Coordinates of C-alpha atoms in Angstrom, one line a residue:
X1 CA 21.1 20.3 -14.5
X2 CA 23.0 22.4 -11.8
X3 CA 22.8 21.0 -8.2
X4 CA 21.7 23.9 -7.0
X5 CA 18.1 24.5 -6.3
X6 CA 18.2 28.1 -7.6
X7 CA 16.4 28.2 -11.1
X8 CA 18.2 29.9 -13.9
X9 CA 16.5 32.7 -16.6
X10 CA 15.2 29.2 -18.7
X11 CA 13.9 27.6 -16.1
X12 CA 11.6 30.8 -15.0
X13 CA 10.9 30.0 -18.6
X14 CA 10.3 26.7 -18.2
X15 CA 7.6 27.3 -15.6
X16 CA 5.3 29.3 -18.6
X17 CA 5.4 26.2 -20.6
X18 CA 8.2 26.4 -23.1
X19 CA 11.5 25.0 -23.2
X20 CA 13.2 28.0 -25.0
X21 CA 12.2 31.6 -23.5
X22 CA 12.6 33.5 -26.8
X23 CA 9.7 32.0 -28.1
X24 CA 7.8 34.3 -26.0
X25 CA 9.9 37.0 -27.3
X26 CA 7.5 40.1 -29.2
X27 CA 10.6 41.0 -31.3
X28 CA 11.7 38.0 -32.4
X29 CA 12.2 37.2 -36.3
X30 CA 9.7 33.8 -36.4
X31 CA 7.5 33.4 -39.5
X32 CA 4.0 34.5 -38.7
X33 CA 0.5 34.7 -40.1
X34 CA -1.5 37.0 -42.1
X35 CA -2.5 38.6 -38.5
X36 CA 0.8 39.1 -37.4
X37 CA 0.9 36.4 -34.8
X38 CA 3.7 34.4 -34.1
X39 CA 3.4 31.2 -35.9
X40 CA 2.9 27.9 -33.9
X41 CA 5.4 25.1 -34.5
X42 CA 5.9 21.8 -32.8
X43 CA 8.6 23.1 -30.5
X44 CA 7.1 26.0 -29.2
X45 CA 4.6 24.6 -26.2
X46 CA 6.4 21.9 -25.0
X47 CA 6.0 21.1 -21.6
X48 CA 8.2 21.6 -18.8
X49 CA 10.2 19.1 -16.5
X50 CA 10.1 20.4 -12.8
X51 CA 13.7 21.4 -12.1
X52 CA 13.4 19.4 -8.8
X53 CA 12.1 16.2 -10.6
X54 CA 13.7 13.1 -9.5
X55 CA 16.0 11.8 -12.1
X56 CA 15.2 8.3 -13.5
X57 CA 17.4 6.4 -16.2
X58 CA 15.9 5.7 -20.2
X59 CA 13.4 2.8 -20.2
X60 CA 15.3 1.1 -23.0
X61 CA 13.4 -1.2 -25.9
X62 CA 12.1 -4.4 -26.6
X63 CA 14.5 -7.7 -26.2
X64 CA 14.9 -8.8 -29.8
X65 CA 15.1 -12.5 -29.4
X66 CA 15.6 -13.3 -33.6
X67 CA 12.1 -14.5 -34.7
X68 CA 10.6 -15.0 -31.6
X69 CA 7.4 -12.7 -30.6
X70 CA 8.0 -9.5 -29.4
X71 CA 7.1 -9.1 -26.4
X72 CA 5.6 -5.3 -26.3
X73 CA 3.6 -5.4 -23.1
X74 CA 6.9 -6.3 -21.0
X75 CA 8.7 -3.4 -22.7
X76 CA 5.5 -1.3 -22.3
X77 CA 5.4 -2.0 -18.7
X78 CA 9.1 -0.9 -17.8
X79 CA 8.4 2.2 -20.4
X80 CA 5.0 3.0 -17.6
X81 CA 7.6 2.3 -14.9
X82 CA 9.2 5.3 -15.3
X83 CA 7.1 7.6 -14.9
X84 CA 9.0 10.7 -16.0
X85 CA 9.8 9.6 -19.3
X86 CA 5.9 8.4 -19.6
X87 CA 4.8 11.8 -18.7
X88 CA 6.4 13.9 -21.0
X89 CA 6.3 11.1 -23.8
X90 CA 2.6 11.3 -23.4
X91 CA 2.2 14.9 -23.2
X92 CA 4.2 15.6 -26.0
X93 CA 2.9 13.9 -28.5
X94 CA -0.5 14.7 -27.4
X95 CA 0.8 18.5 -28.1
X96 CA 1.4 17.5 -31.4
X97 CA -2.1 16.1 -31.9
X98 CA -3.4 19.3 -30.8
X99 CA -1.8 21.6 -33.2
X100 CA -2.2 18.9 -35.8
X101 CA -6.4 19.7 -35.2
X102 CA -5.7 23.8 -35.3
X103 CA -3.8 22.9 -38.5
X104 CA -6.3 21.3 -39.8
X105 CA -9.3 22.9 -38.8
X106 CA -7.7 26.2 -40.2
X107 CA -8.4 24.9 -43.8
X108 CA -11.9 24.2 -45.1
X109 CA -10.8 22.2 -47.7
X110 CA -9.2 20.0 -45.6
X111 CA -11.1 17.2 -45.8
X112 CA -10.9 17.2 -49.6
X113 CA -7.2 17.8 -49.5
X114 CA -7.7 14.0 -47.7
X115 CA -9.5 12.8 -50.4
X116 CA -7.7 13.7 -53.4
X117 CA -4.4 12.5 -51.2
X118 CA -6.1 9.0 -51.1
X119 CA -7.2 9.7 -54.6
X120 CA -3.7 9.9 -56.3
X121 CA -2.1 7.6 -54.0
X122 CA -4.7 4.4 -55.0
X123 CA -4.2 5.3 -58.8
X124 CA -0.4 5.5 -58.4
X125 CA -0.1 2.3 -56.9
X126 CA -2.8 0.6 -59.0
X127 CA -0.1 1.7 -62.4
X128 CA 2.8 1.3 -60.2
X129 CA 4.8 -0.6 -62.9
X130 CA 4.2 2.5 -65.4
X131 CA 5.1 5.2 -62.8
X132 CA 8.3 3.5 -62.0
X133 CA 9.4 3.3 -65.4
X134 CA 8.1 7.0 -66.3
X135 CA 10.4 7.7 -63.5
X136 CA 13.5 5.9 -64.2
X137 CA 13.7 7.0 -67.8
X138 CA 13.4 10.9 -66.4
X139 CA 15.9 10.1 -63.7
X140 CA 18.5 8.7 -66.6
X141 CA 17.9 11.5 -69.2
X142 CA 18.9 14.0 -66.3
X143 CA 22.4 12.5 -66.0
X144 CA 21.1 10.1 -63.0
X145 CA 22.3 6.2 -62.3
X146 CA 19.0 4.2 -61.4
X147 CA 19.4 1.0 -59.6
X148 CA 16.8 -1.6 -58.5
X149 CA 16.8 -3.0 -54.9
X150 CA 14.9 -6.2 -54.3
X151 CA 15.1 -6.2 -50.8
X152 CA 17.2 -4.3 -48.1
X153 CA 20.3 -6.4 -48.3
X154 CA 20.7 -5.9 -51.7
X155 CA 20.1 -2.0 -51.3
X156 CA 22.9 -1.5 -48.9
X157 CA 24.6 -3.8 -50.7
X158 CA 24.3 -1.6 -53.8
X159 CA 25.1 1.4 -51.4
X160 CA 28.3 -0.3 -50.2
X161 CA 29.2 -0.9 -53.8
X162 CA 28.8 2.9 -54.9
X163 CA 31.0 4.1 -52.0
X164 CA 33.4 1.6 -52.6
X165 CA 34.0 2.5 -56.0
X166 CA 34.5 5.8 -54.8
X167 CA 37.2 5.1 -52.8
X168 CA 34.3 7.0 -49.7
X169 CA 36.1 6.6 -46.0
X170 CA 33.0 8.8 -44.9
X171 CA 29.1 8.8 -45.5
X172 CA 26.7 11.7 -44.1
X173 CA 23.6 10.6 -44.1
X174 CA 20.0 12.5 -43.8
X175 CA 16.6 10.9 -41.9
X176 CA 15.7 7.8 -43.8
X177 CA 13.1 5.4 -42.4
X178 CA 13.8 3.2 -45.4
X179 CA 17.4 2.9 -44.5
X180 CA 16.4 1.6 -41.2
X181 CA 14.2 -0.9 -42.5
X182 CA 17.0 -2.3 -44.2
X183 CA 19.2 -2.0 -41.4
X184 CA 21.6 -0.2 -43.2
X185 CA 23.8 1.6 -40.4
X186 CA 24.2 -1.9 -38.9
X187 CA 25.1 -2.9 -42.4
X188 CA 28.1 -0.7 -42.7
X189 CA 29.0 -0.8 -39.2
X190 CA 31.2 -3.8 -40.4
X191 CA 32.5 -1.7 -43.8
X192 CA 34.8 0.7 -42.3
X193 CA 32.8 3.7 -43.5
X194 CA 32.1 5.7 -41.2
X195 CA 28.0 6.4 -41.1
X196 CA 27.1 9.9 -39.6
X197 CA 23.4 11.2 -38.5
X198 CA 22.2 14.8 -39.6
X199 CA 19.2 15.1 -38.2
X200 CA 19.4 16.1 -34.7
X201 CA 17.4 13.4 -33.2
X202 CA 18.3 10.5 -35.2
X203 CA 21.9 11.3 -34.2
X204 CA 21.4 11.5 -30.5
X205 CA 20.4 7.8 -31.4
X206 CA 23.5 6.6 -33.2
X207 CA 25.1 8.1 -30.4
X208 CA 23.0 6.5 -27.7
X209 CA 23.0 2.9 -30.1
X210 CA 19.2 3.2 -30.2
X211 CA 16.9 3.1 -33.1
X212 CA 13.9 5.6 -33.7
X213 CA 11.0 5.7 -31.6
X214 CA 9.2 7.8 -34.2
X215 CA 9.0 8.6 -37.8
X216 CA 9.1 11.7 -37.3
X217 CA 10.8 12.8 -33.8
X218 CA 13.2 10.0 -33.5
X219 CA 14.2 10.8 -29.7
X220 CA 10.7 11.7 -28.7
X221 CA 11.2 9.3 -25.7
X222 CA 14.1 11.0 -24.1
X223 CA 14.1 14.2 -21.7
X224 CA 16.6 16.4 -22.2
X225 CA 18.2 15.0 -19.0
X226 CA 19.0 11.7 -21.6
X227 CA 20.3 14.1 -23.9
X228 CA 22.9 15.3 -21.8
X229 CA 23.8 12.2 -20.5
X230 CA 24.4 10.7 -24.4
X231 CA 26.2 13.9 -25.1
X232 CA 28.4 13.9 -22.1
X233 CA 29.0 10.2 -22.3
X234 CA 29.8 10.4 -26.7
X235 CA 31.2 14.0 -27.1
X236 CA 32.2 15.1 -23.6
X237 CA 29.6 17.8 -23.0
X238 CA 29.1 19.2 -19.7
X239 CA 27.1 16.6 -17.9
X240 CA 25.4 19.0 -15.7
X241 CA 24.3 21.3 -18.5
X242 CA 20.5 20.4 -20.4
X243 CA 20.1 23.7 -21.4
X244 CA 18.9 22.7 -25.0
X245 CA 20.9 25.1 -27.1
X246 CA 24.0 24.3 -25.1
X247 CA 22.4 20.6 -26.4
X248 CA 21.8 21.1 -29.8
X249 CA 24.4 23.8 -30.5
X250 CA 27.2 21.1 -28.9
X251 CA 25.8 18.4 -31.6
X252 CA 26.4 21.0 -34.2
X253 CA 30.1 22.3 -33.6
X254 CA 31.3 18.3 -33.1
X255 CA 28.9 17.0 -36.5
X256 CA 29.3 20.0 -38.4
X257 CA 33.6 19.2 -39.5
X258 CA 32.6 15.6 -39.8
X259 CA 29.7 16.6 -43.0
X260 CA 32.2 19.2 -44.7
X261 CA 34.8 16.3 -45.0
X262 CA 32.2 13.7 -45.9
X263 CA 33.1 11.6 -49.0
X264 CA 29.2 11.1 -49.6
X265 CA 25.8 12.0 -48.8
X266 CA 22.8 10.0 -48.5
X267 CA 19.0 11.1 -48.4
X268 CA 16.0 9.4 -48.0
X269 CA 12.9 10.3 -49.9
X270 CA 9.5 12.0 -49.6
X271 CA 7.9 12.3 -52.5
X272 CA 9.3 10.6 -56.1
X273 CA 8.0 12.8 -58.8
X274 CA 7.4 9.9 -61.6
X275 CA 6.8 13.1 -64.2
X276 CA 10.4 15.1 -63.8
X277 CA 12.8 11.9 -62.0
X278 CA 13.0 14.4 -59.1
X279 CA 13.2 13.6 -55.2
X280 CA 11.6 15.7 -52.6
X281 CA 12.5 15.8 -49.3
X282 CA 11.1 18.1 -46.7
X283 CA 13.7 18.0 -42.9
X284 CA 13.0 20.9 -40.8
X285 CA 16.8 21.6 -39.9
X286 CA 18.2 21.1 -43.7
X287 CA 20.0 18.0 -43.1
X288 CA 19.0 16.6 -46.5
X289 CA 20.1 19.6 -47.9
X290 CA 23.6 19.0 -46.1
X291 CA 23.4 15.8 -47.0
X292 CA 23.0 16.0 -50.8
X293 CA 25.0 19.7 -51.6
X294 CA 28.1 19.3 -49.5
X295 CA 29.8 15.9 -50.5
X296 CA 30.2 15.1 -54.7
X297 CA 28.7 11.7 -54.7
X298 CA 25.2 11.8 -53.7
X299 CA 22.7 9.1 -53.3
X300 CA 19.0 8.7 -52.5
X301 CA 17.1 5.5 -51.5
X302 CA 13.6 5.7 -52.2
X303 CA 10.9 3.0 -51.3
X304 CA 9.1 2.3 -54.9
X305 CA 5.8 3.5 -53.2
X306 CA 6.6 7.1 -52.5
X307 CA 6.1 7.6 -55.8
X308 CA 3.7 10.4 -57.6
X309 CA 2.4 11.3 -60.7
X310 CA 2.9 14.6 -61.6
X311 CA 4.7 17.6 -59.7
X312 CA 1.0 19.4 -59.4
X313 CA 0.2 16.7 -57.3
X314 CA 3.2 17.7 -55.2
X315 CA 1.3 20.8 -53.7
X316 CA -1.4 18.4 -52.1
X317 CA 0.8 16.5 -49.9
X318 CA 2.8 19.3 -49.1
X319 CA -0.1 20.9 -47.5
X320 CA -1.0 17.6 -45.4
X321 CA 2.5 16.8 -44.2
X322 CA 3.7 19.1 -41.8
X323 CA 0.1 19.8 -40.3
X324 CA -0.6 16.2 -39.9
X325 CA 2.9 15.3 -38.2
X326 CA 3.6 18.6 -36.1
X327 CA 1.0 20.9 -36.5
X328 CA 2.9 23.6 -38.6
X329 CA 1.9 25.2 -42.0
X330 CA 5.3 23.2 -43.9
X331 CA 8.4 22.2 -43.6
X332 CA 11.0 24.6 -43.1
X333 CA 12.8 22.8 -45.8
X334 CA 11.6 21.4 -49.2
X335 CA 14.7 20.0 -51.4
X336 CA 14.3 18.7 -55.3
X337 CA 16.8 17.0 -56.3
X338 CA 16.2 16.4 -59.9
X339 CA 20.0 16.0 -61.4
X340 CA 23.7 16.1 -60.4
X341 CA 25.5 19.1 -60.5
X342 CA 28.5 19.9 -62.5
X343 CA 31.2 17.4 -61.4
X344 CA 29.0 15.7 -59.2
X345 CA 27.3 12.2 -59.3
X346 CA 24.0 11.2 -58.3
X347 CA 22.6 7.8 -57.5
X348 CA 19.1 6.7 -57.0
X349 CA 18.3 3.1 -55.8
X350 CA 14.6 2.2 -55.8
X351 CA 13.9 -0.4 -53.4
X352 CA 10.8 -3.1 -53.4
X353 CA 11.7 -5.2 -49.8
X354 CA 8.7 -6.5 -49.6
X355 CA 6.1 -3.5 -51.4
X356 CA 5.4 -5.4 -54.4
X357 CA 3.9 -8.3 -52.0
X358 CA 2.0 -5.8 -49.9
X359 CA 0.4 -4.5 -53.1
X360 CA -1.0 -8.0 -53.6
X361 CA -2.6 -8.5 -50.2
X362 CA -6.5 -7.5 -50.4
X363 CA -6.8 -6.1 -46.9
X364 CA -3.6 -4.5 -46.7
X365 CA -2.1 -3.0 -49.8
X366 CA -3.9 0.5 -49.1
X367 CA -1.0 0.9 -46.5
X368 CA 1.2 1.8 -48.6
X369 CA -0.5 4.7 -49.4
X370 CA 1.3 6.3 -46.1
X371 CA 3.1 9.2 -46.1
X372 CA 5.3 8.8 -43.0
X373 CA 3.6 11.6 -40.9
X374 CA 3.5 9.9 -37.2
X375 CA -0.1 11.4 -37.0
X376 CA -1.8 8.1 -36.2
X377 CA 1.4 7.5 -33.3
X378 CA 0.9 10.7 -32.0
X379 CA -3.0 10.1 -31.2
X380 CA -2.8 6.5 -30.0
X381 CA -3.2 5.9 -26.4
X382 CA -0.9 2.9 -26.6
X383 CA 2.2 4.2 -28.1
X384 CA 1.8 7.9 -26.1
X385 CA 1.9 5.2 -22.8
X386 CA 4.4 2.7 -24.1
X387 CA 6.9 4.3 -25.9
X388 CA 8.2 3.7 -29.6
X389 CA 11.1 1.5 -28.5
X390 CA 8.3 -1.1 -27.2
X391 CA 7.6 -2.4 -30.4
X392 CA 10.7 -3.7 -31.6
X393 CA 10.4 -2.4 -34.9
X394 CA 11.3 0.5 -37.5
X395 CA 7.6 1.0 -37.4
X396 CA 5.9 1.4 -34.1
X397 CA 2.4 2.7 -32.9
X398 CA -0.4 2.1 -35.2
X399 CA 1.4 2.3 -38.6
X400 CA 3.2 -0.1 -37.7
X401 CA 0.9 -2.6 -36.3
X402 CA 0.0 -3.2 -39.7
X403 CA 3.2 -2.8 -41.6
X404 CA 5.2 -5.0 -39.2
X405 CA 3.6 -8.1 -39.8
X406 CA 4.1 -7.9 -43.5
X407 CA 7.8 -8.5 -43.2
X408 CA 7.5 -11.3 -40.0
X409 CA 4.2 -12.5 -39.2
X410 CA 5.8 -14.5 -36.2
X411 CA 8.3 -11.7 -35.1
X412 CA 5.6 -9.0 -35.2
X413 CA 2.5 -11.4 -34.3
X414 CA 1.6 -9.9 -30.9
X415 CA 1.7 -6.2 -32.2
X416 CA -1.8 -5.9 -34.1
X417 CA -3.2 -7.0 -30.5
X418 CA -1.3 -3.5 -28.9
X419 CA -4.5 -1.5 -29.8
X420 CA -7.5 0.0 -28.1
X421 CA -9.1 -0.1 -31.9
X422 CA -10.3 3.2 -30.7
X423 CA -10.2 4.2 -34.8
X424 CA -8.1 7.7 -33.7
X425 CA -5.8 6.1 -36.1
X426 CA -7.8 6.4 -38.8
X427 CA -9.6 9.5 -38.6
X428 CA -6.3 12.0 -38.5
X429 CA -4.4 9.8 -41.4
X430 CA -4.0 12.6 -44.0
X431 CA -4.3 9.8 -46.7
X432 CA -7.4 8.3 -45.5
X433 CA -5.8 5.0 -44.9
X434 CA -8.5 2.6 -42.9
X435 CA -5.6 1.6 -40.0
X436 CA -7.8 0.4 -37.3
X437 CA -10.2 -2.0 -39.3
X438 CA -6.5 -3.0 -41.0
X439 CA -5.5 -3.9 -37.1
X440 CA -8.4 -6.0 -36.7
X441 CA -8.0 -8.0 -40.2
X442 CA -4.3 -9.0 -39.0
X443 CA -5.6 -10.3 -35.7
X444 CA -8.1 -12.6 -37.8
X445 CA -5.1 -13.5 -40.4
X446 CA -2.7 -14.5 -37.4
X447 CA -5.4 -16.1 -35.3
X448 CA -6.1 -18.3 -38.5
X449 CA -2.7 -18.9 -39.5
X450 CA -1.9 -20.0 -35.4
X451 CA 0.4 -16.9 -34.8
X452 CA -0.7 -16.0 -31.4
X453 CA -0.1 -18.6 -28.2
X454 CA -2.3 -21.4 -27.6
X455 CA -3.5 -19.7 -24.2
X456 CA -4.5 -16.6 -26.3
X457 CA -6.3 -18.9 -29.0
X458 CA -7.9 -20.3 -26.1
X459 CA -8.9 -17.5 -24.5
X460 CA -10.8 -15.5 -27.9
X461 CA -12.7 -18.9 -29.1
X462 CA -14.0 -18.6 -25.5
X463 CA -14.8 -15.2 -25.9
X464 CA -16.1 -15.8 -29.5
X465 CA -18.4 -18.7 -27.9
X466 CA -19.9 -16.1 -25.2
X467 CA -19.8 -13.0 -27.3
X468 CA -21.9 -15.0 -30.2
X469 CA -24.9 -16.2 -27.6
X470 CA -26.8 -13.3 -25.6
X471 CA -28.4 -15.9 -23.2
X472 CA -24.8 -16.9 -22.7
X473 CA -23.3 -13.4 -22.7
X474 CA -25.5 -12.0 -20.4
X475 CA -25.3 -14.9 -17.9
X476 CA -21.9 -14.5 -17.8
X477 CA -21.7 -10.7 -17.1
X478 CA -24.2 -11.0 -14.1
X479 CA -21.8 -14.0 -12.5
X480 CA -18.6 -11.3 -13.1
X481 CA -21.0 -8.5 -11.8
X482 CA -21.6 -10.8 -8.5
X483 CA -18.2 -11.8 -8.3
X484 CA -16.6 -8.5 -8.5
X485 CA -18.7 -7.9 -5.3
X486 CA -17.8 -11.1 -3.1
X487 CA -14.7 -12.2 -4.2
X488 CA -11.4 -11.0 -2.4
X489 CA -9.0 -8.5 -3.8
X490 CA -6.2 -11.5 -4.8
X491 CA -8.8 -13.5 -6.5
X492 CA -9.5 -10.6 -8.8
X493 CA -6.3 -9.1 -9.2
X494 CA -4.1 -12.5 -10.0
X495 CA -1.5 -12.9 -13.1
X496 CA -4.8 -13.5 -15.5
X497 CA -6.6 -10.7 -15.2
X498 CA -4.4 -8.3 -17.7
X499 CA -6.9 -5.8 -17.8
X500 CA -5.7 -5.5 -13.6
X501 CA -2.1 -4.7 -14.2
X502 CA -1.8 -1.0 -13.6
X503 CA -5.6 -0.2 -13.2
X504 CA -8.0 -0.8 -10.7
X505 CA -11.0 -2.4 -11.8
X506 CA -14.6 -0.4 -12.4
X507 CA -17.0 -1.0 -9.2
X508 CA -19.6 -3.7 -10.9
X509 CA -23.3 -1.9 -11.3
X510 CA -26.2 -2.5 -9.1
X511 CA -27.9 -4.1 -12.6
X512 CA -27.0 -4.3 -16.5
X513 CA -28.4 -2.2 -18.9
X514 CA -30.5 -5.1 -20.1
X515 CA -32.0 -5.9 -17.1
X516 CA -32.5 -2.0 -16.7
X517 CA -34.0 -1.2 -20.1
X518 CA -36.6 -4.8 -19.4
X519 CA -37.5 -3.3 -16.1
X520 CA -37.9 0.3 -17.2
X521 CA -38.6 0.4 -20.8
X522 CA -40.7 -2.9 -22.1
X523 CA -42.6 -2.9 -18.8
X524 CA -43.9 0.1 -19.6
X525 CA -44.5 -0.9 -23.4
X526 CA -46.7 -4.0 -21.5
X527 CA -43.6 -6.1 -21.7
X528 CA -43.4 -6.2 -25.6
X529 CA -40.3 -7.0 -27.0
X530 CA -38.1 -4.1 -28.3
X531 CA -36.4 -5.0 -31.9
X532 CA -32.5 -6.0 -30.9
X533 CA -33.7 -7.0 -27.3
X534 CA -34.3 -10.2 -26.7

């Protein structure tokens, strides 16, 4: 960003709410719809940062202390801090929920579409075993290697062991939220291979030494300020310059020699096709494409429950995908990768890391039914406010409240209680997956199992013994009620009262609704006693 207080051409832009001005452009060459109107994609209404806005540094993640609890609220509270950063984090993603509903609501069937989704998903994971074997035998009889990971140090060990026996100096690497479960980058960091990001925001995060924030739009937290800060800092890019194609262009000249000498490219997976032994992935900038066409040894890692059936179940996903996590009719890219191509090799390494488990849990196998849209982050109140990086995990926001604990109940315990239980969550989850009550069920497995502090334990049986008496409950609100009205402003707002930090409390009523309803409703019924009111 210039000194100077004069605004150039894209900031006049800026001020109609987009980042880019072409996009307003009547000749330009976008895809558009059967009436001719420009097609809307994720990119195109994003919000603008006042050219005079004060400039603030990154709020950066959670402290990972080994095992110990995360602490989300602490990061969550430098993450409101800032309150750039919270700003266009929140409005963002909210601008994502917002064309995910015009998506949506643009096809009738979309509810079904939902349905059969859930449909395929519970009977491929109820014949797992089956599919998996359908799918290795395809993958072999079309000139794949198959390899079995049981956890995510053996997969990058298998990885390491493929480039190794390559001879590979060099590794280009597509978006993969399974390799970042398994801490794979980490992994090799210690190799001496070198790991490079395609996709444009997971590399602005190797760059910065960051980890996602999102499934989907990895550097979702940062302003473009941030960008050009990384850039300048890793690539020497004109500090002063966040322009965004002077951004994103300057990531492409210095990546682009570093993928055409790669030794090796690695995908993730979007879709297993148990029928054919093909991978699908779907990247809006073609990374994976880069990723498995440029280099002659090619490998995929694919989590065992991203499997399908049958490529006619392919088109139902499709179709749910991109609308659910940005609000645009598909993907500009969808890549099969079936077999290896003439002098090529191809790997695939199916990895369990903790699935099979999951798929024994009662309350909580039907998550991995998920699809890796973001839709449920990008409604949640809590993540649009704190920030992906607050978690401390590959999976943040709702998702990940209830994935998280499956592979550390103690690391992760404090997560399932960084929710409204609003049930957003749940209602825009393309694969009908029942997140919030999921949320809820982990709170009652770590409250049993004596996952949360004492002083929290404490704190819900008290609530538990109040909630469960109305006599009791009722009491209790009237003696807040009067409280609220006596007591002085540092008796109310002290280090207890959580629900204080950042908010002001609500002005306590003149009466409760009980004592309204008994004065105004069963008086005039000749003070007989309403069913539910007592």
């Amino acid at each position: 960003m210039s000194a100077s207080d004069e605004l150039r051409p894209q900031d006049e832009a800026r001020r109609d709410g987009v980042i880019h001005p072409e996009v307003l452009a009547g000749n330009d060459e976008s895809e558009r719809g059967q009436d001719g109107r420009r097609l809307q994609h994720a990119e195109g209404a994003s919000r603008p940062i006042s050219a005079k806005a004060p400039r603030e540094p990154q709020p950066r993640g959670a402290k990972i202390r080994g095992d110990r609890p995360i602490d989300q609220a602490e990061a969550a509270e430098r993450f409101l801090a800032a309150p750039m950063h919270q700003k266009a984090h929140d409005a963002r993603l909210w601008d994502l929920r917002t064309k995910r509903d015009t998506a949506a609501f643009g096809i009738p069937e979309w509810e079904e579409l939902r349905e059969l989704a859930s449909q395929i998903k519970t009977h491929t994971l109820a014949n797992l075993d089956r599919y998996l074997e359908e799918f290795e035998a395809q993958a072999k009889a079309n000139g794949v290697h198959v390899h079995w990971a049981a956890d995510g140090a053996e997969h990058n060990r298998i990885v390491h062991g493929i480039l190794k026996d390559h001879g590979a100096k060099s590794l280009i690497k597509s978006k993969s939220m399974l390799t970042e479960e398994c801490g794979f980058r980490h992994y090799m960091a210690g190799t001496g291979i070198e790991v490079i990001e395609t996709d444009l925001g997971e590399r602005i995060q190797q760059l910065d030494n960051e980890e996602p924030s999102h499934v989907v739009v990895p550097a979702v937290h940062k302003t473009r300020f941030d960008v050009a800060e990384v850039f300048s800092r890793t690539m020497g890019t004109d500090p002063e310059n966040d322009d965004a194609h002077y951004l994103a262009e300057s990531q492409r000249m210095h990546t682009r020699p570093l993928i055409l000498e790669a030794d090796a490219g690695l995908t993730g997976c979007n879709f297993a096709i148990a029928e054919t032994g093909t991978v699908v992935t779907c990247t809006n900038e073609g990374n994976a494409d880069l990723s498995g066409n440029v280099p002659k040894l090619q490998i995929h890692s694919i989590g065992i429950e991203k499997l399908i059936p049958r490529i006619e179940h392919l088109g139902v996903f499709l179709r749910l995908l991109s609308r659910s996590a940005l609000g645009s009719p598909i993907t500009q890219y969808t890549s099969h990768f079936r077999a290896p191509r003439k002098g090529t090799e191809m790997h695939m390494v199916l990895v369990d890391n903790g699935r099979s488990e999951r798929l024994g849990m009662e309350e909580f196998w039907t998550s991995l039914k998920c699809i890796r849209c973001g839709a449920c982050m990008n409604t949640c109140p809590v993540y649009r406010r704190s920030g992906g990086l607050s978690y401390g995990a590959t999976y943040s926001g709702p998702i990940g409240l209830i994935i998280d604990p499956t592979f550390n109940k103690r690391k992760y315990s404090t997560l399932p209680f960084s929710s409204t239980m609003n049930g957003s969550c749940t209602n825009v989850c393309p694969v009908k997956i029942n997140i919030h009550e999921q949320i809820f069920a982990w709170r009652k497995v770590l409250a049993e199992e004596h996952q949360i502090p004492l002083l929290k334990q404490g704190m819900m049986k008290a609530a538990g013994q109040v909630l469960s008496r109305p006599a009791t409950y009722r009491a209790a609100i009237g003696a807040a009620d009067s409280a609220l009205k006596v007591l002085p402003r540092f008796a109310v707002y002290n280090p207890l009262n959580t629900w204080g930090k950042g908010r002001e409390m609500p002005e306590a009523p003149r009466q409760t609704f009980h004592a309204w309803y008994k004065q105004n409703r069963m008086a005039k019924a000749g003070g007989k006693k309403t069913e539910g009111i007592k």
